[in-house]
GROMACS .gro file of C-alpha atoms in nm:
model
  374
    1UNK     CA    1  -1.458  -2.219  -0.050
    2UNK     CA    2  -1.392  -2.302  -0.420
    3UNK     CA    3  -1.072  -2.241  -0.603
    4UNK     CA    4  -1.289  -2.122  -0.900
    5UNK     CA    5  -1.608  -1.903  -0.736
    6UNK     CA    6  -1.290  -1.678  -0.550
    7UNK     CA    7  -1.174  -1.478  -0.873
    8UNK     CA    8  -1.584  -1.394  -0.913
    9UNK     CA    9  -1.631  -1.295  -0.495
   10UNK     CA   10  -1.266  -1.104  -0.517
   11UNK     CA   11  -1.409  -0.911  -0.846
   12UNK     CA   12  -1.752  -0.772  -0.708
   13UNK     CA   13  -1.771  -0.380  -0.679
   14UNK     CA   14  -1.765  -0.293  -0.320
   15UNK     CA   15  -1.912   0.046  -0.429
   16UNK     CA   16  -2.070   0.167  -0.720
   17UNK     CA   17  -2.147   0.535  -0.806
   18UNK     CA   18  -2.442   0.559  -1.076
   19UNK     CA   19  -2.376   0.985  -1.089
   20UNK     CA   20  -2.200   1.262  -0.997
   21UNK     CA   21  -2.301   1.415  -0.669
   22UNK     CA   22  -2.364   1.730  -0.870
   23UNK     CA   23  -2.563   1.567  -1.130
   24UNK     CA   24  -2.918   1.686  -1.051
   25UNK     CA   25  -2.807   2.018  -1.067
   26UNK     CA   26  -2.656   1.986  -1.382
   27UNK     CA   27  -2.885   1.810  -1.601
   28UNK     CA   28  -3.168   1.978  -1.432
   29UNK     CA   29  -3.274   2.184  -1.764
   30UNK     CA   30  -3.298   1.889  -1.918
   31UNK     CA   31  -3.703   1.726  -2.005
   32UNK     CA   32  -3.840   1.487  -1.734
   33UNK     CA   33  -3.903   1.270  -2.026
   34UNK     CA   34  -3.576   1.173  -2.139
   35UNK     CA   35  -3.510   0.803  -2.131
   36UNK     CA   36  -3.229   0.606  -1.919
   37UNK     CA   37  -3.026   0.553  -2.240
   38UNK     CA   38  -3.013   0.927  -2.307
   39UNK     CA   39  -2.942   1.028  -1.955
   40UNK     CA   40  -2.634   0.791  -1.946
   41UNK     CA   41  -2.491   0.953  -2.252
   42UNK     CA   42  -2.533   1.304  -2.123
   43UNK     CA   43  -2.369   1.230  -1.780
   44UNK     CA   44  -2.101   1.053  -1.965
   45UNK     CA   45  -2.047   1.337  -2.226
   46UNK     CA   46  -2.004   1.537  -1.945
   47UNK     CA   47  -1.763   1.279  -1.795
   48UNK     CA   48  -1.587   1.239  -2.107
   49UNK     CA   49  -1.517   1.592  -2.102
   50UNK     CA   50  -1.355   1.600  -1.767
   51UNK     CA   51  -1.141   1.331  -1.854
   52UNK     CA   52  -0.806   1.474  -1.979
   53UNK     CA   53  -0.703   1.324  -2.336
   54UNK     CA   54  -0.310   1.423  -2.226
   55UNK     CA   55  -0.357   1.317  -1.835
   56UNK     CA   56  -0.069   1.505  -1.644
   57UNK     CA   57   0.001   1.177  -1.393
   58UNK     CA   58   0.251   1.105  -1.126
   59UNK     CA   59   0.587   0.929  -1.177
   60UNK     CA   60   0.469   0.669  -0.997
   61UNK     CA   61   0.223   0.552  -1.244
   62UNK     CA   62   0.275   0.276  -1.541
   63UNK     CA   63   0.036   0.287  -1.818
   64UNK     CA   64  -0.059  -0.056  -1.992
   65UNK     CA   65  -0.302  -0.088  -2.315
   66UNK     CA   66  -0.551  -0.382  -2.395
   67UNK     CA   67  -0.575  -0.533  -2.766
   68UNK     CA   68  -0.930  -0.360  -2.766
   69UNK     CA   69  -0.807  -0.024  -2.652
   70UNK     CA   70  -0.879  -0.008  -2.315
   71UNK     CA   71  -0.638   0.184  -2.071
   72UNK     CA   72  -0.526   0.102  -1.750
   73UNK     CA   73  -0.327   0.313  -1.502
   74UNK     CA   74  -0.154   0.137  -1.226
   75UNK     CA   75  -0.046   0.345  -0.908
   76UNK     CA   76   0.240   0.181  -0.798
   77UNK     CA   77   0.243   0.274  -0.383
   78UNK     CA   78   0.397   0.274  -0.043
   79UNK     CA   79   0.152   0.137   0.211
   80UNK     CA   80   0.273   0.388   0.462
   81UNK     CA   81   0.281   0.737   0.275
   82UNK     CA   82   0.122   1.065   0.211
   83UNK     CA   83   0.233   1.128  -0.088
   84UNK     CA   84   0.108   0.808  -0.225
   85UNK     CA   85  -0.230   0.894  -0.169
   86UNK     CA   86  -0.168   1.204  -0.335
   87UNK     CA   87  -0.061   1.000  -0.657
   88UNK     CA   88  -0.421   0.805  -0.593
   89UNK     CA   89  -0.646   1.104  -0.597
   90UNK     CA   90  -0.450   1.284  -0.911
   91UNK     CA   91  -0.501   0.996  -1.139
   92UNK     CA   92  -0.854   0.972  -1.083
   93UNK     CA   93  -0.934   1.273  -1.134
   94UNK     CA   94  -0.739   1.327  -1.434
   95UNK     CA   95  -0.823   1.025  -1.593
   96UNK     CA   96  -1.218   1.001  -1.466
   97UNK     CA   97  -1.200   0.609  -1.468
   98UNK     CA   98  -1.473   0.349  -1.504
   99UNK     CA   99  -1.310   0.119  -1.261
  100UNK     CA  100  -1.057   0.136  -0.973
  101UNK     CA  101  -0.916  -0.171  -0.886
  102UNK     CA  102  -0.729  -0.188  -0.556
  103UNK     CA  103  -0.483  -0.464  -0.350
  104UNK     CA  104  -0.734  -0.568  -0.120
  105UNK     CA  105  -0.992  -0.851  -0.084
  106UNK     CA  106  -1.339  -0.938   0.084
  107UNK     CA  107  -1.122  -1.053   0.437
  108UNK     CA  108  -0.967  -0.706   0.462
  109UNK     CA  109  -1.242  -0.459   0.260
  110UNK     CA  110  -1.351  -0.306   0.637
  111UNK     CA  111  -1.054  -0.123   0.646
  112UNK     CA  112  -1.233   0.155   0.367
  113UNK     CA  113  -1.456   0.223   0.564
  114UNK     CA  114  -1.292   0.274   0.909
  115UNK     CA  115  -1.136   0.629   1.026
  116UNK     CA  116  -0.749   0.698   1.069
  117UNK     CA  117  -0.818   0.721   1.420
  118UNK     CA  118  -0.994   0.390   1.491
  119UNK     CA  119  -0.767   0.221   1.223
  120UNK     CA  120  -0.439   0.325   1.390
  121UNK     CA  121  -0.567   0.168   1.745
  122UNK     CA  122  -0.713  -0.159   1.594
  123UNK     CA  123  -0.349  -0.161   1.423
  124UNK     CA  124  -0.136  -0.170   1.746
  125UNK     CA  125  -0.378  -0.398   1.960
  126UNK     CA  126  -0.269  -0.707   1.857
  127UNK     CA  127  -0.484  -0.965   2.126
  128UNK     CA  128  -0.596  -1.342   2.175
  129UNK     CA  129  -0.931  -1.239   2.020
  130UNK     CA  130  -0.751  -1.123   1.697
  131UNK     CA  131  -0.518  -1.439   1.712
  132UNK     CA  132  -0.875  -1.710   1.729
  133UNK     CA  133  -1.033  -1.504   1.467
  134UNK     CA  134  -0.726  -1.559   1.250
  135UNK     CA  135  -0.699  -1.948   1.328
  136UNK     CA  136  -1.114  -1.956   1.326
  137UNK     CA  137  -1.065  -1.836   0.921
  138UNK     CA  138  -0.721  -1.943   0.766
  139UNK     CA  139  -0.606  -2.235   1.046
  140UNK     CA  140  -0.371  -2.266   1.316
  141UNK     CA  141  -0.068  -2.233   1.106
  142UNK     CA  142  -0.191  -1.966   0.863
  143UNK     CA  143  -0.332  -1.776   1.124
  144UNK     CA  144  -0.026  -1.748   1.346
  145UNK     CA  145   0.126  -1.623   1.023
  146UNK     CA  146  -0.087  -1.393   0.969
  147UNK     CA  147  -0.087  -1.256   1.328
  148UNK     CA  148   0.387  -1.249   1.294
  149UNK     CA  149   0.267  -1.069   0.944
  150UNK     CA  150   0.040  -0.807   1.148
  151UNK     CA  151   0.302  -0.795   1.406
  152UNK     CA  152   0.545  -0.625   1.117
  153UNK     CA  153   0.236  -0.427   1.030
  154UNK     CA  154   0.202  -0.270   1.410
  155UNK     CA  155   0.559  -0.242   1.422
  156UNK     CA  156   0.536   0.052   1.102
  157UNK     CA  157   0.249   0.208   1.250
  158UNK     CA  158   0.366   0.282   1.581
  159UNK     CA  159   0.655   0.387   1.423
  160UNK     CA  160   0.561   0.621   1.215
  161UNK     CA  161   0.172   0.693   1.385
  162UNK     CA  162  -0.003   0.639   1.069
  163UNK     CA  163  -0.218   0.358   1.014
  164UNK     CA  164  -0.176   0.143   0.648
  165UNK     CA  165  -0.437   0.153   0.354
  166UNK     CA  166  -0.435   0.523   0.351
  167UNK     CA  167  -0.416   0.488  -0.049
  168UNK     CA  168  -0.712   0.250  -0.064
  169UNK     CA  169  -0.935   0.465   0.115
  170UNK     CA  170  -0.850   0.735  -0.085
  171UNK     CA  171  -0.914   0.539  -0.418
  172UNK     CA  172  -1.281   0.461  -0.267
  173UNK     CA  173  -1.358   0.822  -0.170
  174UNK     CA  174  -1.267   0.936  -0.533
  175UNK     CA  175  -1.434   0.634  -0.730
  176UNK     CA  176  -1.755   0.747  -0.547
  177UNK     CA  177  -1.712   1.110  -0.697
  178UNK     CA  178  -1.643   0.999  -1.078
  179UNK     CA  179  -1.994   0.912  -1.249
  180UNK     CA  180  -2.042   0.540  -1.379
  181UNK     CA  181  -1.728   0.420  -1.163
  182UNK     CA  182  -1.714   0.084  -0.980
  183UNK     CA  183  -1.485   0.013  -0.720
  184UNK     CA  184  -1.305  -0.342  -0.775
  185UNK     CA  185  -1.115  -0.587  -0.494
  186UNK     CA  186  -0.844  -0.682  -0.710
  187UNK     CA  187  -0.612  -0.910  -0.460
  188UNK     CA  188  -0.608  -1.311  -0.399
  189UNK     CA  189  -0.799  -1.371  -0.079
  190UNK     CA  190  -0.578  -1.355   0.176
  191UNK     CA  191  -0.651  -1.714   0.366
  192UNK     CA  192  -0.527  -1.848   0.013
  193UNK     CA  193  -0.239  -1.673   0.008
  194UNK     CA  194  -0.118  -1.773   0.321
  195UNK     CA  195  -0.192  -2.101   0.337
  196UNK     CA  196  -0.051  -2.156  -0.004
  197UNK     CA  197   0.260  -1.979   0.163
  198UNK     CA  198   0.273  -2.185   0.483
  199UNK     CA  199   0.293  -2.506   0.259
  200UNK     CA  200   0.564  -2.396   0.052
  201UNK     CA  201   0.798  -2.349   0.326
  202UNK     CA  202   1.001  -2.645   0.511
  203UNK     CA  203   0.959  -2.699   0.896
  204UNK     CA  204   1.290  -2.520   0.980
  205UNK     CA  205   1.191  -2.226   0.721
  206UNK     CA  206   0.891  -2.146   0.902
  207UNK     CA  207   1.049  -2.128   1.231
  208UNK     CA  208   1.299  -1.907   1.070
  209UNK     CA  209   1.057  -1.704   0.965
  210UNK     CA  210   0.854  -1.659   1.276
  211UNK     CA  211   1.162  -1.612   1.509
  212UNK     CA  212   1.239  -1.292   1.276
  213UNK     CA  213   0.867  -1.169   1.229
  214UNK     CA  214   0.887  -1.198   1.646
  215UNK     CA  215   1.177  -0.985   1.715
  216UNK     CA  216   1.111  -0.710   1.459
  217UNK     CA  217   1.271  -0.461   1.611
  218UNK     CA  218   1.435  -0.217   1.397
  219UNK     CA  219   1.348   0.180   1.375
  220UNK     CA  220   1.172   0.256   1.036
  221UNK     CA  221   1.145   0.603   0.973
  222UNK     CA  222   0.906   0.769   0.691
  223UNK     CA  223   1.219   0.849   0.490
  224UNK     CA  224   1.235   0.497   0.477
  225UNK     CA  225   0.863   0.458   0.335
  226UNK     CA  226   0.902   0.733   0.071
  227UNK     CA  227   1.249   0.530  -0.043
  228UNK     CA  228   1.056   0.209  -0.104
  229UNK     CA  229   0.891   0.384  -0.422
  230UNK     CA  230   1.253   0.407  -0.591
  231UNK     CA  231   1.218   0.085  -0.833
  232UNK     CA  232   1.613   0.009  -0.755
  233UNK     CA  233   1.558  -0.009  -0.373
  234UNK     CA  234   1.269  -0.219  -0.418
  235UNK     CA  235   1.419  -0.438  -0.657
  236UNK     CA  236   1.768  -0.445  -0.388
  237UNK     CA  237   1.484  -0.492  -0.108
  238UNK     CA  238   1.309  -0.792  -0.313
  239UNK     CA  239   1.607  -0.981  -0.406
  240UNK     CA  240   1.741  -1.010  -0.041
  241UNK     CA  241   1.393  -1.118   0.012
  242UNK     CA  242   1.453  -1.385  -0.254
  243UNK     CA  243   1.746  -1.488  -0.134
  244UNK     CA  244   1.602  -1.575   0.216
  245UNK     CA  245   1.258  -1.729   0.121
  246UNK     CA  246   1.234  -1.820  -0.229
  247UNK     CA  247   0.943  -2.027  -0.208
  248UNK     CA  248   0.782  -1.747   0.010
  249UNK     CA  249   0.817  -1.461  -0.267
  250UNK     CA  250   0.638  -1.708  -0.533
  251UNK     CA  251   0.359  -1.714  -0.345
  252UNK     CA  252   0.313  -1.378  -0.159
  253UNK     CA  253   0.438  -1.192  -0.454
  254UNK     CA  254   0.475  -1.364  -0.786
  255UNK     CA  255   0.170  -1.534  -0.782
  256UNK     CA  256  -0.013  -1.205  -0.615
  257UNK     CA  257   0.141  -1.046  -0.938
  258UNK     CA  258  -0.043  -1.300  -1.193
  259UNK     CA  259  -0.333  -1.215  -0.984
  260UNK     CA  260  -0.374  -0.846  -0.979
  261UNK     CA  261  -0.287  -0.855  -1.355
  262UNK     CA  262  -0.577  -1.105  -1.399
  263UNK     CA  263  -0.806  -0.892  -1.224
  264UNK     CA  264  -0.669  -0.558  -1.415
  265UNK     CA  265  -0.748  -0.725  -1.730
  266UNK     CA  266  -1.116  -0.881  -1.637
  267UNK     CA  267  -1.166  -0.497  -1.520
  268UNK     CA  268  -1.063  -0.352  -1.859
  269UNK     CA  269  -1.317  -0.532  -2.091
  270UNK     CA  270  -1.509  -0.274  -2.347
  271UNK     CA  271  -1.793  -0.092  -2.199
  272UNK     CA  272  -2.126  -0.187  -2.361
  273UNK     CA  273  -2.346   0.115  -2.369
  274UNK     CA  274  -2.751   0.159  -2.343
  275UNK     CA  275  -2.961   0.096  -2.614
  276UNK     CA  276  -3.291   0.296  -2.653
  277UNK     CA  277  -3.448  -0.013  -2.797
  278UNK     CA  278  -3.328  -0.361  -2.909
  279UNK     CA  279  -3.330  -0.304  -3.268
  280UNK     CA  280  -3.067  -0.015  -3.187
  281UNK     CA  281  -2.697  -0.202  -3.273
  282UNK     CA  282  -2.491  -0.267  -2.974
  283UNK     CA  283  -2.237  -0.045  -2.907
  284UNK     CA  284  -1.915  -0.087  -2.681
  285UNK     CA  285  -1.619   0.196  -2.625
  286UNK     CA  286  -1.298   0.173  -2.465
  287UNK     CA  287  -1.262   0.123  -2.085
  288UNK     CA  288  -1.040   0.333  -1.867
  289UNK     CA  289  -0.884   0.179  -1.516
  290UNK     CA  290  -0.700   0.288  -1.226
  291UNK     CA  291  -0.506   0.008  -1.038
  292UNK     CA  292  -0.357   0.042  -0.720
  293UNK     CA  293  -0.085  -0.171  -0.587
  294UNK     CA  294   0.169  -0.150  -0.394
  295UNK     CA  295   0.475  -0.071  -0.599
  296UNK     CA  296   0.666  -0.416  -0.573
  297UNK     CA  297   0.353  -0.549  -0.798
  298UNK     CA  298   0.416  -0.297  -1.079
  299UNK     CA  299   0.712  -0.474  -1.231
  300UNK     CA  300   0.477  -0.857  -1.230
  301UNK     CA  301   0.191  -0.691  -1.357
  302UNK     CA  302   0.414  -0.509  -1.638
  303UNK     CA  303   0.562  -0.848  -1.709
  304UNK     CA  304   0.273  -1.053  -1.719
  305UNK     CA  305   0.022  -0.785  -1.866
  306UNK     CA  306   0.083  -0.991  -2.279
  307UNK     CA  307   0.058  -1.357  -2.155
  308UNK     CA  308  -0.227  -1.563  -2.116
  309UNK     CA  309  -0.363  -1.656  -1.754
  310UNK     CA  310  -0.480  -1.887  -1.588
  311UNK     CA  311  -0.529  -1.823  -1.187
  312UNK     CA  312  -0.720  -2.163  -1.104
  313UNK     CA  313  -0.370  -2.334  -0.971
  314UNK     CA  314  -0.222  -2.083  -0.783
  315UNK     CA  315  -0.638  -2.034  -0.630
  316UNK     CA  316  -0.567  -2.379  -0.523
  317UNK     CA  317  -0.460  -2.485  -0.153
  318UNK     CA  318  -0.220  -2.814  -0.104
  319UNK     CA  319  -0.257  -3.076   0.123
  320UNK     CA  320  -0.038  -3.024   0.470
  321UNK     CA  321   0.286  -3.150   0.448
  322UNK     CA  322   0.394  -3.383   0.721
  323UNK     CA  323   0.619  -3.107   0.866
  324UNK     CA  324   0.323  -2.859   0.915
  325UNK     CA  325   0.124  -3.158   1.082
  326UNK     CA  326   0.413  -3.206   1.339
  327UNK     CA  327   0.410  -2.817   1.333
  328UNK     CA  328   0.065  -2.789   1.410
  329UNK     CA  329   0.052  -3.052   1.665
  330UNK     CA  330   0.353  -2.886   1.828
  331UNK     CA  331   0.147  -2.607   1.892
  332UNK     CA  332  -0.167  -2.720   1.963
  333UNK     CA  333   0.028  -2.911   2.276
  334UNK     CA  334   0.236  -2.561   2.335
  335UNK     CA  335  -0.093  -2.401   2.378
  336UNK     CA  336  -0.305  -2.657   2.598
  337UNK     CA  337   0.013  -2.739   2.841
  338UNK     CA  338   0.059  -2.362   2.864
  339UNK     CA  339  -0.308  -2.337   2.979
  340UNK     CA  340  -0.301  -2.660   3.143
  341UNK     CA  341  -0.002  -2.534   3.354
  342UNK     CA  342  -0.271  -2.214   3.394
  343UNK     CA  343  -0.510  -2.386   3.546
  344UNK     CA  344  -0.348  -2.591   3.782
  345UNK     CA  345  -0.083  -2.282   3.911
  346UNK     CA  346  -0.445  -2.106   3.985
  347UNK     CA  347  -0.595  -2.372   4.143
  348UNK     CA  348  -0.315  -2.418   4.340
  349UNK     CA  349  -0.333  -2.048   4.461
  350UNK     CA  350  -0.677  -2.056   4.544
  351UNK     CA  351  -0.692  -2.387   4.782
  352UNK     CA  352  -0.398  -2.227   4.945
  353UNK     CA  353  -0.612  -1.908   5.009
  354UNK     CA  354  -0.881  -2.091   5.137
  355UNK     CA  355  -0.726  -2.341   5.356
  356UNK     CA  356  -0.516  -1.993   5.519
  357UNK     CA  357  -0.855  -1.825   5.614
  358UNK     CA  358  -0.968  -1.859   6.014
  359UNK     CA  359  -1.302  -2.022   5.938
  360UNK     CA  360  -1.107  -2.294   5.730
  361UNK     CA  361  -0.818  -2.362   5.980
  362UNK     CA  362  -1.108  -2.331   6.219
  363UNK     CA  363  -1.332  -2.601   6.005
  364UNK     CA  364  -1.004  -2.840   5.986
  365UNK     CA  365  -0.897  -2.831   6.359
  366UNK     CA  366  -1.233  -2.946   6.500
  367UNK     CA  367  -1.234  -3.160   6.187
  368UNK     CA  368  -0.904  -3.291   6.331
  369UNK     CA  369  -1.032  -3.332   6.650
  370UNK     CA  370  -1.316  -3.561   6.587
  371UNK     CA  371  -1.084  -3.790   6.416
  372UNK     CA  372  -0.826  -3.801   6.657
  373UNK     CA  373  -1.160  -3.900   6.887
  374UNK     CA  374  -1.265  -4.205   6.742
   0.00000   0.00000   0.00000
């Protein structure tokens, strides 16, 4: 896949909603004769009055402006929390947005449309299926990162029985409520990210990594989840992260930052309204966005909101280093002697049972007999 078609793919609306579920009912007085243009302005009058000039918003949400006027509303969120998803569903419907943008991308969009129920089982069955589905798209070592990553993921939901992406799902249930609203995947696609992450780290970094991803262990309570949307805990929690793996919070979180802000931005260009004929002037008004990230993004996206962007090199995947080929081949030959080992330990078994049933001792004594014979 090209570095340049993913910003396009990761900025398609997953779900559009052209009017209000309500809207017949409404705007049923109204003359079968009026034209498209007209219809859009009286659905959006009436969604311009619903939209709160003084929105009364959550704490958790940072407000950034565009040079053209536009507004955007990030909800900064805990992956794992309740009242996150409460913060979601205020802002849009105070603010009645034309776009929500949200941290996900095309490889992990099925997780809107999936119930809590099915979500929190697929969560904690982590199996050899899920592991060559992960190799099949990112690689070998991308995908066994990505499996350690989902490992930490399990690890939180059986903890706490609630499965992750609560917030995103309810951003998509209240975009498809607001009239005129499109529903945005604003994150890098994750096979980029983490193969951009597996070649910044050294050979002895990654098996650092994965021996601690493997032995996750410790109790996380949802005390501990509703703490991570303090900005000085996160900011504590991000710079022992830095400290560890440098390289690894560029790429998983800095660069993720330049993204999202990219995609923020693209989202928040002037809305050009319906003409009722082409000699009517064009006409574009302010656009209104809700963003939501999780909350260790909101201090990037604040910080990279007034600079100029570029995303084609950090869209871009390096060449292996030689440390990830002797990685890789490690592996591979950890994986085919295990199964190799497999085979023969079963094989082994099996001509054992065979040659210890009656008809075969039977079969091998006269067999025995006739050679002794000649």
């Amino acid at each position: 896949m090209q570095a340049e078609q993913q910003p396009e793919a990761a900025a398609d609306p997953v779900s559009s909603s052209d009017a209000p579920e309500d809207g017949p009912k409404e705007t049923s007085s109204v003359s079968h004769n009026i034209s498209d243009a007209d219809a859009f302005k009286i659905i959006l009058e009436m969604k311009m009055k619903k939209r709160q000039k003084k929105p009364t918003l959550p704490s958790t949400v940072t407000e950034l402006d565009t040079e053209d006027g536009s507004k955007v509303y990030v909800v900064g969120t805990a992956h794992f929390s309740d009242s996150s998803k409460k913060d979601v569903v205020k802002t849009i419907q105070e603010v009645q947005p034309d776009v929500v943008v949200v941290e996900l991308c095309q490889y992990r969009v099925s997780m809107l449309k999936m119930d809590e129920k099915t979500l929190l089982k697929e969560a904690k069955e982590i199996n050899l299926e899920k592991l060559q589905q992960a190799i099949k798209q990112s690689g070998v070592m991308s995908g066994l990162m990505q499996m350690l990553l989902l490992k930490v993921s399990a690890h939180i939901t059986e903890q706490l029985g609630m499965a992750p992406g609560g917030e995103f799902r309810e951003a998509f249930k209240e975009a498809s409520k607001v009239p005129f609203c499109k529903f945005h995947l604003g994150d890098r696609p994750i096979p980029v990210t983490f193969k951009r992450a597996i070649a910044a780290l050294s050979f002895w970094q990654k098996v650092k990594l994965a021996w601690g991803l493997c032995f996750l262990s410790d109790p996380i309570s949802k005390d501990d989840v509703e703490k991570c949307k303090q900005k000085d805990l996160l900011e504590q929690m991000m710079a022992e992260m830095i400290g560890e793996f440098p390289d690894l919070h560029r790429t998983i979180v800095s660069e993720r930052d330049i993204y999202l802000t990219y995609m923020l931005k693209q989202a928040a260009k002037q809305i050009e309204l319906p003409r009722a004929s082409e000699t009517e002037p064009r006409k574009c008004i302010p656009a209104v966005v809700v963003g939501v990230v999780g909350m260790g993004h909101v201090p990037g996206i604040e910080k990279n909101w007034n600079s100029d962007l570029n995303i084609q090199e950090i869209m871009s995947v390096p060449p292996p280093s030689a440390s990830s080929k002797i990685f890789k081949f490690v592996i591979k030959a950890t994986v085919f002697g295990l199964v190799g080992y497999g085979c023969y330990r079963i094989g082994q078994r099996t001509v054992q049972l065979i040659l210890s049933m009656p008809a075969a001792q039977s079969y091998l004594q006269k067999l025995t007999e006739i050679r002794s014979q000649h």
